[in-house]
Coordinates of C-alpha atoms and ligand atoms in Angstrom, one line a residue:
X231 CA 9.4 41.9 35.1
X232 CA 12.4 40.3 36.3
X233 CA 11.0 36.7 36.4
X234 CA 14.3 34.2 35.9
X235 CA 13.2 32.0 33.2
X236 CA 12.1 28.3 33.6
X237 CA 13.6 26.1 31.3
X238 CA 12.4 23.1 32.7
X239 CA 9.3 24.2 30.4
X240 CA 9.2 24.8 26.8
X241 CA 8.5 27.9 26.3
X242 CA 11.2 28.9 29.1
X243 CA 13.5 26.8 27.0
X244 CA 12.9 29.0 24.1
X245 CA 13.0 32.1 25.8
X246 CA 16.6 31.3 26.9
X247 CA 17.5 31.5 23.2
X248 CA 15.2 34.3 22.5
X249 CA 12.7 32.7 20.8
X250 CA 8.8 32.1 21.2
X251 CA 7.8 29.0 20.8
X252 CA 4.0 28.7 20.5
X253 CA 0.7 26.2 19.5
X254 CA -2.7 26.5 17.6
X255 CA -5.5 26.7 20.2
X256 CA -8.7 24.6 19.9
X257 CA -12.0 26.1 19.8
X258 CA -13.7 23.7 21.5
X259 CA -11.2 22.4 24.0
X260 CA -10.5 26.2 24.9
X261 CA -14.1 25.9 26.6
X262 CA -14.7 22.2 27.5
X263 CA -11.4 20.9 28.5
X264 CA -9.3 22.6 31.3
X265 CA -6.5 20.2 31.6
X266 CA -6.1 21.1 28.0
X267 CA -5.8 24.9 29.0
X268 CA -3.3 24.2 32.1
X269 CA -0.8 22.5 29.9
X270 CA -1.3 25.5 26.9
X271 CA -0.4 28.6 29.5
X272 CA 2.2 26.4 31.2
X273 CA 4.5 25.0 28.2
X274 CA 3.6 27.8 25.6
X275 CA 4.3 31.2 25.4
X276 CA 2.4 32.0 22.1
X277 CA -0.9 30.8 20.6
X278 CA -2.4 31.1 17.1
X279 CA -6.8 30.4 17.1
X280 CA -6.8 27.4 14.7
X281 CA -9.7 28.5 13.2
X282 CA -11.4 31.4 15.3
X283 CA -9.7 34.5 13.8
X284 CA -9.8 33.3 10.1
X285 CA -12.6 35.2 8.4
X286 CA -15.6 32.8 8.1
X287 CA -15.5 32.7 11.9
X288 CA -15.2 36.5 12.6
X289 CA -18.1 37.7 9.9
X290 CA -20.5 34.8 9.6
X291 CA -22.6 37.3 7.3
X292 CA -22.1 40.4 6.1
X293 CA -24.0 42.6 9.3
X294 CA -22.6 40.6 11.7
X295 CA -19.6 40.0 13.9
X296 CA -18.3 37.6 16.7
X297 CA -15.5 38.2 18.5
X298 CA -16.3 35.9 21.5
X299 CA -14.4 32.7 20.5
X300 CA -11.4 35.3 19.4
X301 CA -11.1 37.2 22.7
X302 CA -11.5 34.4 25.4
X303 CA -8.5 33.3 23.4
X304 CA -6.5 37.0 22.8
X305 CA -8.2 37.0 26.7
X306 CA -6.1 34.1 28.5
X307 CA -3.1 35.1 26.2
X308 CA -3.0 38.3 28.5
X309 CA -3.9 36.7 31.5
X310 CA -0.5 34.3 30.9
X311 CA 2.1 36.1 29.0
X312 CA 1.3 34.9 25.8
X313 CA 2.0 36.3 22.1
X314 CA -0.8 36.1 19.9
X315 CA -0.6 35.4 16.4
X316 CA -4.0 36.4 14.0
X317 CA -4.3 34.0 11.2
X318 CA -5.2 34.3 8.9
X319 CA -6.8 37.6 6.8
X320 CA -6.7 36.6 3.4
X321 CA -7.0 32.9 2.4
X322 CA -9.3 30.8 -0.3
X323 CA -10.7 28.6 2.9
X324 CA -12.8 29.4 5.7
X325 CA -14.4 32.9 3.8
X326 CA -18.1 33.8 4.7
X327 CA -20.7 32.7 2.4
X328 CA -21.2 36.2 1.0
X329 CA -17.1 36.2 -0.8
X330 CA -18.9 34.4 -3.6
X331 CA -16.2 33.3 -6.7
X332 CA -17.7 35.7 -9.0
X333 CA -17.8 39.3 -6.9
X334 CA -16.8 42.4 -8.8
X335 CA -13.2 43.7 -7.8
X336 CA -15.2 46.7 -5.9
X337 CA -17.1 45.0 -4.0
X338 CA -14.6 42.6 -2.9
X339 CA -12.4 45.9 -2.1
X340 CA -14.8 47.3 0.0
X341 CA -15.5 43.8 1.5
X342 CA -12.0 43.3 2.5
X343 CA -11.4 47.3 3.5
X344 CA -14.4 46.8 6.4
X345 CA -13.2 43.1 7.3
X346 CA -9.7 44.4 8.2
X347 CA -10.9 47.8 9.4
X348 CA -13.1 45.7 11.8
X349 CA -11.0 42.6 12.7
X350 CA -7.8 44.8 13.4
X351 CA -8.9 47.7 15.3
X352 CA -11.0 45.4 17.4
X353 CA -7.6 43.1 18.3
X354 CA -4.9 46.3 18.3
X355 CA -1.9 45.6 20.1
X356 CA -3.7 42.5 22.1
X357 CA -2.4 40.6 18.3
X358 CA 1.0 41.2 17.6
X359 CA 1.6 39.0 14.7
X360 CA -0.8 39.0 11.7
X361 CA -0.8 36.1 9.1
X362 CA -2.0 38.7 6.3
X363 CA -2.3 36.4 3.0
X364 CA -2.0 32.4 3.5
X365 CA -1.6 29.9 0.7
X366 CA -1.5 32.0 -1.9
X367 CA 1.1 29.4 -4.1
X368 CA 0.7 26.7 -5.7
X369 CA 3.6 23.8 -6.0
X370 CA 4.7 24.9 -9.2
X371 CA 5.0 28.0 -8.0
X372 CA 2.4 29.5 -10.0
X373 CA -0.5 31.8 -8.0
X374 CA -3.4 30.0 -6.8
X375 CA -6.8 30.5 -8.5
X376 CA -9.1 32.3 -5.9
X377 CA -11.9 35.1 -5.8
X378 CA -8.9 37.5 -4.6
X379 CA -6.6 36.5 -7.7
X380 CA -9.8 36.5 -10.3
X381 CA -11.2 40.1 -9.2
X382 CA -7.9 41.8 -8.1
X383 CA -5.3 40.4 -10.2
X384 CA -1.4 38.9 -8.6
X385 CA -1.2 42.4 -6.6
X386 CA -3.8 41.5 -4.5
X387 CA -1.2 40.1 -2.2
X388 CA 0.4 43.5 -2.0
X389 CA -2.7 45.6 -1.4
X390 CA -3.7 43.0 1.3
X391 CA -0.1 43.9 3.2
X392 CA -0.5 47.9 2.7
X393 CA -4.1 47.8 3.8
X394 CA -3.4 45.4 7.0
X395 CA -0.6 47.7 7.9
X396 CA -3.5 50.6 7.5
X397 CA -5.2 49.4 10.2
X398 CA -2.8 47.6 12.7
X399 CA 0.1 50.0 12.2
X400 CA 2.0 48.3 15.1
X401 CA 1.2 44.5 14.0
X402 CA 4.2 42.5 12.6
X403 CA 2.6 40.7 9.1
X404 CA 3.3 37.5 7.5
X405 CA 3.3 35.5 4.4
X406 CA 2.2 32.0 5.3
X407 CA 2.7 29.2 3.4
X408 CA 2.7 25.0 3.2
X409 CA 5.2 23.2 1.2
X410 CA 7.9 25.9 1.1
X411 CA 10.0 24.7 4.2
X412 CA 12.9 22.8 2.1
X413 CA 13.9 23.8 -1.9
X414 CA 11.7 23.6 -4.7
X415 CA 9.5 25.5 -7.1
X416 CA 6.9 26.9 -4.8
X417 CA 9.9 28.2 -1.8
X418 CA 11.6 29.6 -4.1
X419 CA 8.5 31.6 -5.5
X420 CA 8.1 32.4 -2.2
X421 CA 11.2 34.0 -2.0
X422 CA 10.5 35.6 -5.4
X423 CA 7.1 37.0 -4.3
X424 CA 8.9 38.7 -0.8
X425 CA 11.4 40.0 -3.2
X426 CA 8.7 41.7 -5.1
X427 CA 6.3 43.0 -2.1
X428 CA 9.5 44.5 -0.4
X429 CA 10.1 46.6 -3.6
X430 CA 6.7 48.0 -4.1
X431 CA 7.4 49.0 -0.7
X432 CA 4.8 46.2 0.9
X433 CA 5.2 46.1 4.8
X434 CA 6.2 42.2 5.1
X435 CA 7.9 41.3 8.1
X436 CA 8.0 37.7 7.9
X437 CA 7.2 34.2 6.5
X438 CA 5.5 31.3 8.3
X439 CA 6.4 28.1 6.8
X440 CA 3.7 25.8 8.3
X441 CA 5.7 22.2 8.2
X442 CA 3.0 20.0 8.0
X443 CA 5.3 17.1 8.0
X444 CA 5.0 12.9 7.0
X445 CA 7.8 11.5 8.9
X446 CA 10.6 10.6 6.2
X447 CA 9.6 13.3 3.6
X448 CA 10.8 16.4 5.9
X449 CA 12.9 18.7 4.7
X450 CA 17.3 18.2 6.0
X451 CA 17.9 20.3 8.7
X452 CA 20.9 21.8 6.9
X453 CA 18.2 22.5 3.8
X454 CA 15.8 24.1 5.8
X455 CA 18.5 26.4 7.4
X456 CA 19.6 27.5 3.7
X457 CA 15.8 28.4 3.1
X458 CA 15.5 30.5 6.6
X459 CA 19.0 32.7 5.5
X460 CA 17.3 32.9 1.9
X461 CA 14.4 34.6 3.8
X462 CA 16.4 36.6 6.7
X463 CA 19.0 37.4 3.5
X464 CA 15.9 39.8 2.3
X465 CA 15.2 41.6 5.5
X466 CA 12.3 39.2 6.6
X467 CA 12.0 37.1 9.8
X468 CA 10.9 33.4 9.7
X469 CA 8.6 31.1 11.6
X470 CA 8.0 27.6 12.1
X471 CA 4.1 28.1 12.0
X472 CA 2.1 25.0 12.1
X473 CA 4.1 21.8 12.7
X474 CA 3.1 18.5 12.9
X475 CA 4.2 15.4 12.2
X476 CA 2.4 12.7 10.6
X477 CA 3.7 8.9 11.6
X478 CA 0.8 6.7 10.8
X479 CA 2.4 4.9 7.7
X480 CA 5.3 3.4 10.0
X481 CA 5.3 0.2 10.6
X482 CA 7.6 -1.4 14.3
X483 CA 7.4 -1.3 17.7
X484 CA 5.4 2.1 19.3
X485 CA 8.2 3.1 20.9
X486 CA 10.2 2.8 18.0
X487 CA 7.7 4.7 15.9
X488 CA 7.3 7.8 18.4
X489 CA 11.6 7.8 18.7
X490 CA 11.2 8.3 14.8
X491 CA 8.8 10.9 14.9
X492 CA 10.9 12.6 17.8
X493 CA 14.2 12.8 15.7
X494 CA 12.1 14.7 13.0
X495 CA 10.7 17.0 15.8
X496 CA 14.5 17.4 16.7
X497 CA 16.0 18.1 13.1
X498 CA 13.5 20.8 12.8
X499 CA 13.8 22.6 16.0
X500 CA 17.2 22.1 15.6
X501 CA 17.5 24.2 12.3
X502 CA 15.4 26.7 14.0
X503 CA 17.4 27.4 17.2
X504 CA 20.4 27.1 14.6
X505 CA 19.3 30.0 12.3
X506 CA 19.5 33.7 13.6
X507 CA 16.3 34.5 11.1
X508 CA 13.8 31.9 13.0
X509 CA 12.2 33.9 15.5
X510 CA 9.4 31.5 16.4
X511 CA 8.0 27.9 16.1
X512 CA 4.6 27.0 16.5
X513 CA 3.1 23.4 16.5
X514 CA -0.8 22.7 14.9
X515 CA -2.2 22.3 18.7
X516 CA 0.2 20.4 21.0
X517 CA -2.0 17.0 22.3
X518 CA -2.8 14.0 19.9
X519 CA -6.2 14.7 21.6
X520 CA -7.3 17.5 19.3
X521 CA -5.4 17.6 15.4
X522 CA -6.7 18.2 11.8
X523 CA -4.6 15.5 10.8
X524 CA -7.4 12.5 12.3
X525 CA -9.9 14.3 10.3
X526 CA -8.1 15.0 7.1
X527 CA -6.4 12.1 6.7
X528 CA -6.7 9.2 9.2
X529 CA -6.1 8.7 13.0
X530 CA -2.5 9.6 13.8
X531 CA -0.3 10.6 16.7
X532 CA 1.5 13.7 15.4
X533 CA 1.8 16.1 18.1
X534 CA 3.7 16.8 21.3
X535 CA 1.6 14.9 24.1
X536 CA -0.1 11.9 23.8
X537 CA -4.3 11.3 24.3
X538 CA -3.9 11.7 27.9
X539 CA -1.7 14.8 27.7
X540 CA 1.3 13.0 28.5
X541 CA 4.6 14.2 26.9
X542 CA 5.7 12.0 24.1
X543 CA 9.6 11.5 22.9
X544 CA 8.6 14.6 20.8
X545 CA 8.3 16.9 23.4
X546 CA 11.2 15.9 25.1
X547 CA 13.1 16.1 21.5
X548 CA 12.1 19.6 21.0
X549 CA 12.9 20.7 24.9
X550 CA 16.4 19.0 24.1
X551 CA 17.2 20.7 20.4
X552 CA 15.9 24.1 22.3
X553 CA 18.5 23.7 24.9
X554 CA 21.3 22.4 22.8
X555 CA 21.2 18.9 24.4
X556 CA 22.3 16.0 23.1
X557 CA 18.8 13.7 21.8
X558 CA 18.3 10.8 24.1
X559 CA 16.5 7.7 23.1
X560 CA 19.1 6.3 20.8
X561 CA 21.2 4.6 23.4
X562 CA 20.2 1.6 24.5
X563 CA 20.7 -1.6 22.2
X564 CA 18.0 -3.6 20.4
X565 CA 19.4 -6.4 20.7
X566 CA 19.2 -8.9 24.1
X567 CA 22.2 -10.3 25.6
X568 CA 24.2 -9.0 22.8
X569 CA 27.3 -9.5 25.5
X570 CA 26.0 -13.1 25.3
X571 CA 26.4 -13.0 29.2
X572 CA 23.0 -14.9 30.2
X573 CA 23.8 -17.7 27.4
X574 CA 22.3 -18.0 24.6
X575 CA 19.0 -16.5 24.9
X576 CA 17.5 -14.7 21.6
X577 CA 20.6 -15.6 19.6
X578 CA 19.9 -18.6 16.8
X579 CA 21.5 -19.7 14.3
X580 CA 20.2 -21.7 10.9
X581 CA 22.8 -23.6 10.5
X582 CA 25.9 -25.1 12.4
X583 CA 26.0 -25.2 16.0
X584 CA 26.1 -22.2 18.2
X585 CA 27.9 -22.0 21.9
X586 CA 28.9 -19.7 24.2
X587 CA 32.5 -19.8 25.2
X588 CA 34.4 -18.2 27.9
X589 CA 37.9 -18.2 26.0
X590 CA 38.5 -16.1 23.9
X591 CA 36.2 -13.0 25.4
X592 CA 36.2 -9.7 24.1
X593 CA 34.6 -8.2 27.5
X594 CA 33.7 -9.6 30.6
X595 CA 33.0 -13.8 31.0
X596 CA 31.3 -15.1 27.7
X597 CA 31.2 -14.6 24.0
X598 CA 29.7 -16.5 21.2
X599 CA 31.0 -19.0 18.7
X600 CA 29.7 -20.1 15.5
X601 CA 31.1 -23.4 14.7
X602 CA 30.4 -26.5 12.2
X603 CA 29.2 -24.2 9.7
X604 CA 28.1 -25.6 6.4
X605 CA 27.5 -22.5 4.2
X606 CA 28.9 -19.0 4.2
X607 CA 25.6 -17.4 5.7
X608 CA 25.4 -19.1 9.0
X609 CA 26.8 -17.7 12.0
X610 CA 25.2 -16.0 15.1
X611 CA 21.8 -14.2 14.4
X612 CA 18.7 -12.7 16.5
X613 CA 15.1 -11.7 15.7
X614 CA 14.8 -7.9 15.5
X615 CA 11.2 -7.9 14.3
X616 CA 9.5 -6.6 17.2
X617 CA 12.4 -4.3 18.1
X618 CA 13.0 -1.8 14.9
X619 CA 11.1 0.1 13.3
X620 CA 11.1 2.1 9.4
X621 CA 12.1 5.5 9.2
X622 CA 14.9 4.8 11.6
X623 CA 19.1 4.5 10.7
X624 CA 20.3 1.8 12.5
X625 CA 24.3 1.6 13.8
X626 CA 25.2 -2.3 14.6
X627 CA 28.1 -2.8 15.7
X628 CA 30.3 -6.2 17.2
X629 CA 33.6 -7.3 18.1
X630 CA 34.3 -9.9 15.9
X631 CA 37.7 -12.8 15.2
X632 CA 37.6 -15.9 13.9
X633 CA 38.7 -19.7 14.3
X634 CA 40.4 -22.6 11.7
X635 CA 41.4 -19.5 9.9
X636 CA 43.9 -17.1 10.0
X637 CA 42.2 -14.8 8.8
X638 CA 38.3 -13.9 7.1
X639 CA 35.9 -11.5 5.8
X640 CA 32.7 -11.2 8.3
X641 CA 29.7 -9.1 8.2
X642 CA 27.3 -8.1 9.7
X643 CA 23.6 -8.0 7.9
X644 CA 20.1 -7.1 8.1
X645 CA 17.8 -9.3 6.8
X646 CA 13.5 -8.7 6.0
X647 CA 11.4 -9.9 4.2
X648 CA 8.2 -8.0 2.9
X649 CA 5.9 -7.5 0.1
X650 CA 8.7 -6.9 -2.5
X651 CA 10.3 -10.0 -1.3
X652 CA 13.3 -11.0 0.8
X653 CA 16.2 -8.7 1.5
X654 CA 19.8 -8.2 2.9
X655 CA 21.5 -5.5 3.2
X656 CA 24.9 -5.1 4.7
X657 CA 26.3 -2.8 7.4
X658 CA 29.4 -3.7 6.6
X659 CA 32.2 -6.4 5.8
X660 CA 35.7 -6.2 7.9
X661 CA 38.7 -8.8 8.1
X662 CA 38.8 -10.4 11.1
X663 CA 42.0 -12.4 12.3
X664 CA 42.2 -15.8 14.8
X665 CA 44.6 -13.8 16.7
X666 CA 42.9 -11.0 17.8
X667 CA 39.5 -9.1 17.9
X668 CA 38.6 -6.7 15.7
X669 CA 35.4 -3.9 15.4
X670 CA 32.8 -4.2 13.0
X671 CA 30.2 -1.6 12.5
X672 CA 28.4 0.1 10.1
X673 CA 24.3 1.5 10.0
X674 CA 21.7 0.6 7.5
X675 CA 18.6 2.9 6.9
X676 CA 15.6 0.6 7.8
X677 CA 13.3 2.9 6.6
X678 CA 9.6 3.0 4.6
X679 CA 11.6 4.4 1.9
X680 CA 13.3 1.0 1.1
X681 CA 10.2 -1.1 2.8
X682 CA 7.6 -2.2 0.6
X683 CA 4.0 -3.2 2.3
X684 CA 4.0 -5.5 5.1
X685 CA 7.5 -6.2 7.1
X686 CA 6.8 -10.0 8.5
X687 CA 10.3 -11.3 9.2
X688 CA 13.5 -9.3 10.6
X689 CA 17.2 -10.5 11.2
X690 CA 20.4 -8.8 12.3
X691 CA 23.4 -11.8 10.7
X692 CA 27.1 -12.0 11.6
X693 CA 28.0 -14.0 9.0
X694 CA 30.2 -14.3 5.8
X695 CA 33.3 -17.0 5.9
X696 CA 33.5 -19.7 3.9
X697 CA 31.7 -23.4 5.5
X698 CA 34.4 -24.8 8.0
X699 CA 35.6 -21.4 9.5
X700 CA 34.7 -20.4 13.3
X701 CA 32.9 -16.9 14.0
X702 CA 33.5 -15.3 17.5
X703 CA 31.4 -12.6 18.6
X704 CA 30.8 -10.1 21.7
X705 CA 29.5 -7.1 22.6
X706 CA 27.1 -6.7 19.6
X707 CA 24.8 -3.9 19.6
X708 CA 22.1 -2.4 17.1
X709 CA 21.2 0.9 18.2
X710 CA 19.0 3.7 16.5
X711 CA 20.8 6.6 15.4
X712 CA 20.0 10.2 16.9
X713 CA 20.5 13.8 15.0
X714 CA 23.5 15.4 16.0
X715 CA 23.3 17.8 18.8
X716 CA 21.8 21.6 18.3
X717 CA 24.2 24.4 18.8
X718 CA 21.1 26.9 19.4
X719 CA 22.4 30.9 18.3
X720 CA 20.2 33.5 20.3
X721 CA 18.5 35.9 18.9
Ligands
9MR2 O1 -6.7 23.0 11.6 C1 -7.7 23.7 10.8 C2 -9.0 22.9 10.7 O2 -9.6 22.8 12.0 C3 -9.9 23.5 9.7 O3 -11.1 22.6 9.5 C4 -9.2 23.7 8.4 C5 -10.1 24.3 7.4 O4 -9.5 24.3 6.1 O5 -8.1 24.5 8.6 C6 -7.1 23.9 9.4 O6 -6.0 24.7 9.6 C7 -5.2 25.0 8.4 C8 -4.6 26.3 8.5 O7 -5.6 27.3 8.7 C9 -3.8 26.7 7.3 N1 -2.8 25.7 7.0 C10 -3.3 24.3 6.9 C11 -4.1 24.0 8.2 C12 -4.5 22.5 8.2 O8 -5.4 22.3 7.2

């Protein structure tokens, strides 16, 4: 109908750039949890069963079917709009116990011919996207081993597409794959392999690139947009099919931890709404409550909403990118009194003597000084252990001049110490004058990257001249620095 589109939600937000934007439903919470349900149908306008349409589930043994997890799902998809996406026909996990390693190629034919007979006429048109052969790569880009490559040979990928598109004429089918979101061996055998279906005349319509992502390890939004118009560059659609984002190594402040987790959820949505070949993006369920990622590899947070189905910074981040707003989050200092306004408060300094002065003032009625400094390194500095965190690019930035000079070099420093050791690393060095003030400003990636083990101490310096010369400061600031804003295209 004529319904005006809500964009206070996500999936409104994506509709307004003709997109679905989806989530992988939960067996188990489907039934038990119906807070868990309101949020799905409300923010999502897509859903793929996590595990109830994969094959295992669907034909325990080889007489007998269920279909009752499968439909409630395909069932409240109806009821609320929803597009369903099957997932996953062919795949090395999750088979019934009767695919054994060593079956003949016939009878794993035959096998397959009455799974896909069965599965798709039962679904029809309620499933409009099919997930026909998953994981079928390996990194190197070579095919993985499986019962399907053994008994049929590398065309068993292609006779899986004709013989879906047999059965579910109308269905839209995917390749679906981990690993293959930025560039490297295994994408671009992915692109290799869709090259090859599409001319034996396979009907591929797509490729899911899952995005099971580590916070720091993703894939640049600029990269991932090459890969998409690699992809759409051969005819085929892409979607963003199972994203998560794992933020358990990071080490700071929660908040600080979830902001870092958000600007990845950002980047990626980002490149989607950027690219005219990504049609949909789908998240590995949507609450912390419920993810493979506890199980697999260790309680984390990487989802949308929180325990308690409270939106996190991520869901805001992706409601933002979808909309082509600006990320928030990034604004507000991490410093305290960095205008040096209520005194002295956090700001130290190890050496020297440190005052706040009401002439000269960059803005409003105090700034620092540093004066009676013995060494070069000793100037105005404040604790920013609790108030960073890794993964995150920093800007600092300070109004700086200086005093029994006419002129010096100061800068402006981040200081930690951890495993490896002690370390400073500049944001950057400018001349500043006794006659006027001048900007300094720079960023430094404080990230896990550079980290080694445990961070214990944390320092932002203004420091530099040589022992004698006065530092003035005001109006410093270290802020967090957010991706630039989406420019969503619509489809
Ligand atoms: O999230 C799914 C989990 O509940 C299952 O136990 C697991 C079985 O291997 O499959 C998980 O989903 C996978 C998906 O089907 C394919 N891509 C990777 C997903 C996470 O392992």
């Amino acid at each position: 109908g004529d319904v005006p589109i809500d964009t206070s939600t996500l999936r409104g937000a994506a509709a307004s750039t003709g997109r679905w934007l989806g989530a992988a439903v939960n067996t188990g919470a489907l039934s038990d949890d119906p807070d868990y349900v309101a949020l799905l149908v409300s923010e999502f306008g897509a859903i793929t069963p996590e595990n109830a349409t994969k094959w295992g589930p669907l034909q325990p043994d080889a007489e007998t079917w269920d279909f009752t997890v499968a439909d409630s799902m395909v069932d409240l998809a109806e009821l609320h709009d929803m597009r369903v996406k099957g997932h996953t026909l062919v795949w090395h996990n999750q088979l019934p116990d009767f695919i054994s390693e060593s079956m003949d190629p016939a009878d794993l034919r035959s096998a397959m011919q009455a799974h896909f007979e069965t599965t798709l006429s039962h679904f029809g048109t309620q499933i409009a996207d099919w997930d026909v052969v998953n994981e079928a790569l390996l990194s190197d880009g070579s095919m993985r081993e499986s019962v399907f490559l053994s008994a049929l040979g590398e065309d068993y990928v292609s006779e899986a597409f004709t013989m879906a598109a047999e059965y579910a004429p109308d269905a839209r089918l995917f390749y679906n794959d981990y690993g293959i979101e930025g560039y490297n061996d295994k994408s671009t055998a992915t692109v290799a392999l869709v090259t090859d279906l599409i001319a034996d005349g396979a009907p591929i319509h797509g490729v899911g690139l899952q995005m099971h992502l580590t916070h720091g390890y993703a894939p640049t939004r600029d990269e991932l947009k090459d890969n998409i118009d690699r992809l759409w560059a051969l005819g085929t659609v892409a979607h963003i099919s199972e994203m998560d984002v794992q933020i358990r190594h990071l080490q700071g402040p929660e908040s600080e931890r979830l902001l870092a987790q958000a600007m990845t959820y950002y980047d990626i949505t980002a490149a989607c709404v950027e690219s005219e070949g990504c049609e949909q993006m789908s998240f590995w369920g949507f609450t912390d409550r419920y993810s493979w990622i506890d199980t697999a590899y260790g309680a984390d947070d990487p989802l949308l909403y929180d325990d308690d189905l409270v939106a996190k910074p991520a869901r805001t981040a992706v409601h933002q990118a979808l909309l082509g707003e600006p990320m928030t989050g990034c604004e507000d200092s991490r410093l305290t009194n960095g205008d040096f306004e209520s005194g002295l408060d956090d700001w130290i300094s190890w050496g020297g003597s440190l005052s706040t002065v009401s002439d000269p003032v960059y803005a409003g009625g105090s700034a620092v000084r540093s004066s009676e400094r013995t060494a070069e390194w000793q100037g105005p500095v404040q604790s920013v252990l609790d108030r960073i965190g890794d993964g995150l690019l920093y800007e600092g930035t300070a109004w700086v001049r200086v005093g029994n000079a006419s002129e010096a070099e100061v800068k402006m420093t981040l200081q930690w110490i951890d495993d490896a050791g002690e370390h400073w690393v500049p944001l950057n060095w400018v001349t500043a004058t006794d006659e006027d003030w001048t900007e300094l400003s720079g960023v430094v990636n404080f990230s896990d990257t550079r980290t080694t083990g445990e961070v214990v101490d944390a320092h932002l310096y203004i420091e530099g001249p040589d022992a004698g010369v006065d530092i003035y400061a005001d109006d410093v600031s270290l802020h967090p620095v957010c991706p630039d804003t989406s420019v969503p295209v619509s489809r």
